[in-house]
Amino acid sequence: MPDLSNPQWQVLIWSIVVFFGLLGVLWKFAWGPLMHALEAREKGIQNRIDEAEKKHQEALARMAEYERKINAAKDDAAEIIAEGKRDVEKLKAEILAEANKESEKTLERAKHEITLAKQTAVQEIRDKVVELAAEMAEKVVAREVKPDDHRRFIQESIDQIRAMNG
């Protein structure tokens, strides 16, 4: 057994006692508060990390919502443009149909007016031919007609008809 009266052993024992005493004091007054502060700091950091992750997830969700809204707006804009094009095409077709209808009406009116003018001209020619024939008959009756006179009357009548037409 070691000799405890030896100063080396006494120093060793007192060093061990002081070490454990100091360790107990440090454990009670320094280590505990230090560990408590470290745990609080760790919890604070973890809370910040969790909060940052939560905000990141919220930002991703908002970004996805904004992208969905942007895509919906693009789709709406494309639909509005397509609807506008359809309306323009419909209006164009209506305008063309109306123009064709008016053109046909104008053409029919012109044809009718031409027909009336033609009938009027034919009637005037008939009246003139009758008038000329009556004048020729009057001239023939008024004097005796020789073959040369007869040709001359016919030629004059033809010349008068041509002058009226031309």
mmCIF file with all atom_site columns, N, CA, C and O in Angstrom, residues 31-47:
data_model
loop_
_atom_site.group_PDB
_atom_site.id
_atom_site.type_symbol
_atom_site.label_atom_id
_atom_site.label_alt_id
_atom_site.label_comp_id
_atom_site.label_asym_id
_atom_site.label_entity_id
_atom_site.label_seq_id
_atom_site.pdbx_PDB_ins_code
_atom_site.Cartn_x
_atom_site.Cartn_y
_atom_site.Cartn_z
_atom_site.occupancy
_atom_site.B_iso_or_equiv
_atom_site.pdbx_formal_charge
_atom_site.auth_seq_id
_atom_site.auth_comp_id
_atom_site.auth_asym_id
_atom_site.auth_atom_id
_atom_site.pdbx_PDB_model_num
ATOM 1  N N  . TRP A 1 31 ? -20.548 25.077 -16.267 1.00 0.00 ? 31 TRP A N  1
ATOM 2  C CA . TRP A 1 31 ? -20.925 24.114 -17.316 1.00 0.00 ? 31 TRP A CA 1
ATOM 3  C C  . TRP A 1 31 ? -22.428 24.122 -17.549 1.00 0.00 ? 31 TRP A C  1
ATOM 4  O O  . TRP A 1 31 ? -22.890 24.131 -18.692 1.00 0.00 ? 31 TRP A O  1
ATOM 5  N N  . GLY A 1 32 ? -23.227 24.112 -16.545 1.00 0.00 ? 32 GLY A N  1
ATOM 6  C CA . GLY A 1 32 ? -24.688 24.126 -16.673 1.00 0.00 ? 32 GLY A CA 1
ATOM 7  C C  . GLY A 1 32 ? -25.177 25.359 -17.424 1.00 0.00 ? 32 GLY A C  1
ATOM 8  O O  . GLY A 1 32 ? -25.893 25.243 -18.426 1.00 0.00 ? 32 GLY A O  1
ATOM 9  N N  . PRO A 1 33 ? -24.820 26.555 -16.981 1.00 0.00 ? 33 PRO A N  1
ATOM 10 C CA . PRO A 1 33 ? -25.249 27.745 -17.704 1.00 0.00 ? 33 PRO A CA 1
ATOM 11 C C  . PRO A 1 33 ? -24.683 27.787 -19.131 1.00 0.00 ? 33 PRO A C  1
ATOM 12 O O  . PRO A 1 33 ? -25.359 28.231 -20.049 1.00 0.00 ? 33 PRO A O  1
ATOM 13 N N  . LEU A 1 34 ? -23.415 27.314 -19.261 1.00 0.00 ? 34 LEU A N  1
ATOM 14 C CA . LEU A 1 34 ? -22.817 27.298 -20.597 1.00 0.00 ? 34 LEU A CA 1
ATOM 15 C C  . LEU A 1 34 ? -23.594 26.345 -21.510 1.00 0.00 ? 34 LEU A C  1
ATOM 16 O O  . LEU A 1 34 ? -23.903 26.686 -22.650 1.00 0.00 ? 34 LEU A O  1
ATOM 17 N N  . MET A 1 35 ? -23.915 25.165 -21.004 1.00 0.00 ? 35 MET A N  1
ATOM 18 C CA . MET A 1 35 ? -24.701 24.199 -21.797 1.00 0.00 ? 35 MET A CA 1
ATOM 19 C C  . MET A 1 35 ? -26.104 24.734 -22.068 1.00 0.00 ? 35 MET A C  1
ATOM 20 O O  . MET A 1 35 ? -26.636 24.566 -23.177 1.00 0.00 ? 35 MET A O  1
ATOM 21 N N  . HIS A 1 36 ? -26.679 25.392 -21.068 1.00 0.00 ? 36 HIS A N  1
ATOM 22 C CA . HIS A 1 36 ? -28.007 25.974 -21.248 1.00 0.00 ? 36 HIS A CA 1
ATOM 23 C C  . HIS A 1 36 ? -27.960 27.052 -22.343 1.00 0.00 ? 36 HIS A C  1
ATOM 24 O O  . HIS A 1 36 ? -28.848 27.120 -23.212 1.00 0.00 ? 36 HIS A O  1
ATOM 25 N N  . ALA A 1 37 ? -26.920 27.911 -22.324 1.00 0.00 ? 37 ALA A N  1
ATOM 26 C CA . ALA A 1 37 ? -26.777 28.965 -23.335 1.00 0.00 ? 37 ALA A CA 1
ATOM 27 C C  . ALA A 1 37 ? -26.559 28.353 -24.714 1.00 0.00 ? 37 ALA A C  1
ATOM 28 O O  . ALA A 1 37 ? -27.128 28.816 -25.718 1.00 0.00 ? 37 ALA A O  1
ATOM 29 N N  . LEU A 1 38 ? -25.734 27.295 -24.784 1.00 0.00 ? 38 LEU A N  1
ATOM 30 C CA . LEU A 1 38 ? -25.502 26.631 -26.070 1.00 0.00 ? 38 LEU A CA 1
ATOM 31 C C  . LEU A 1 38 ? -26.782 25.986 -26.609 1.00 0.00 ? 38 LEU A C  1
ATOM 32 O O  . LEU A 1 38 ? -27.071 26.050 -27.811 1.00 0.00 ? 38 LEU A O  1
ATOM 33 N N  . GLU A 1 39 ? -27.543 25.349 -25.709 1.00 0.00 ? 39 GLU A N  1
ATOM 34 C CA . GLU A 1 39 ? -28.814 24.736 -26.132 1.00 0.00 ? 39 GLU A CA 1
ATOM 35 C C  . GLU A 1 39 ? -29.798 25.811 -26.615 1.00 0.00 ? 39 GLU A C  1
ATOM 36 O O  . GLU A 1 39 ? -30.492 25.628 -27.612 1.00 0.00 ? 39 GLU A O  1
ATOM 37 N N  . ALA A 1 40 ? -29.844 26.947 -25.910 1.00 0.00 ? 40 ALA A N  1
ATOM 38 C CA . ALA A 1 40 ? -30.738 28.039 -26.316 1.00 0.00 ? 40 ALA A CA 1
ATOM 39 C C  . ALA A 1 40 ? -30.307 28.576 -27.677 1.00 0.00 ? 40 ALA A C  1
ATOM 40 O O  . ALA A 1 40 ? -31.146 28.858 -28.547 1.00 0.00 ? 40 ALA A O  1
ATOM 41 N N  . ARG A 1 41 ? -28.975 28.726 -27.851 1.00 0.00 ? 41 ARG A N  1
ATOM 42 C CA . ARG A 1 41 ? -28.475 29.207 -29.145 1.00 0.00 ? 41 ARG A CA 1
ATOM 43 C C  . ARG A 1 41 ? -28.801 28.206 -30.248 1.00 0.00 ? 41 ARG A C  1
ATOM 44 O O  . ARG A 1 41 ? -29.223 28.583 -31.341 1.00 0.00 ? 41 ARG A O  1
ATOM 45 N N  . GLU A 1 42 ? -28.620 26.916 -29.950 1.00 0.00 ? 42 GLU A N  1
ATOM 46 C CA . GLU A 1 42 ? -28.930 25.873 -30.941 1.00 0.00 ? 42 GLU A CA 1
ATOM 47 C C  . GLU A 1 42 ? -30.414 25.905 -31.308 1.00 0.00 ? 42 GLU A C  1
ATOM 48 O O  . GLU A 1 42 ? -30.778 25.829 -32.490 1.00 0.00 ? 42 GLU A O  1
ATOM 49 N N  . LYS A 1 43 ? -31.274 26.067 -30.295 1.00 0.00 ? 43 LYS A N  1
ATOM 50 C CA . LYS A 1 43 ? -32.712 26.156 -30.558 1.00 0.00 ? 43 LYS A CA 1
ATOM 51 C C  . LYS A 1 43 ? -33.035 27.401 -31.389 1.00 0.00 ? 43 LYS A C  1
ATOM 52 O O  . LYS A 1 43 ? -33.867 27.354 -32.299 1.00 0.00 ? 43 LYS A O  1
ATOM 53 N N  . GLY A 1 44 ? -32.390 28.527 -31.071 1.00 0.00 ? 44 GLY A N  1
ATOM 54 C CA . GLY A 1 44 ? -32.618 29.762 -31.836 1.00 0.00 ? 44 GLY A CA 1
ATOM 55 C C  . GLY A 1 44 ? -32.203 29.594 -33.292 1.00 0.00 ? 44 GLY A C  1
ATOM 56 O O  . GLY A 1 44 ? -32.920 30.007 -34.215 1.00 0.00 ? 44 GLY A O  1
ATOM 57 N N  . ILE A 1 45 ? -31.040 28.979 -33.497 1.00 0.00 ? 45 ILE A N  1
ATOM 58 C CA . ILE A 1 45 ? -30.564 28.747 -34.868 1.00 0.00 ? 45 ILE A CA 1
ATOM 59 C C  . ILE A 1 45 ? -31.507 27.798 -35.595 1.00 0.00 ? 45 ILE A C  1
ATOM 60 O O  . ILE A 1 45 ? -31.869 28.025 -36.760 1.00 0.00 ? 45 ILE A O  1
ATOM 61 N N  . GLN A 1 46 ? -31.913 26.721 -34.879 1.00 0.00 ? 46 GLN A N  1
ATOM 62 C CA . GLN A 1 46 ? -32.841 25.769 -35.504 1.00 0.00 ? 46 GLN A CA 1
ATOM 63 C C  . GLN A 1 46 ? -34.170 26.438 -35.829 1.00 0.00 ? 46 GLN A C  1
ATOM 64 O O  . GLN A 1 46 ? -34.761 26.196 -36.892 1.00 0.00 ? 46 GLN A O  1
ATOM 65 N N  . ASN A 1 47 ? -34.649 27.314 -34.939 1.00 0.00 ? 47 ASN A N  1
ATOM 66 C CA . ASN A 1 47 ? -35.898 28.046 -35.209 1.00 0.00 ? 47 ASN A CA 1
ATOM 67 C C  . ASN A 1 47 ? -35.744 28.938 -36.441 1.00 0.00 ? 47 ASN A C  1
ATOM 68 O O  . ASN A 1 47 ? -36.642 29.017 -37.269 1.00 0.00 ? 47 ASN A O  1
#
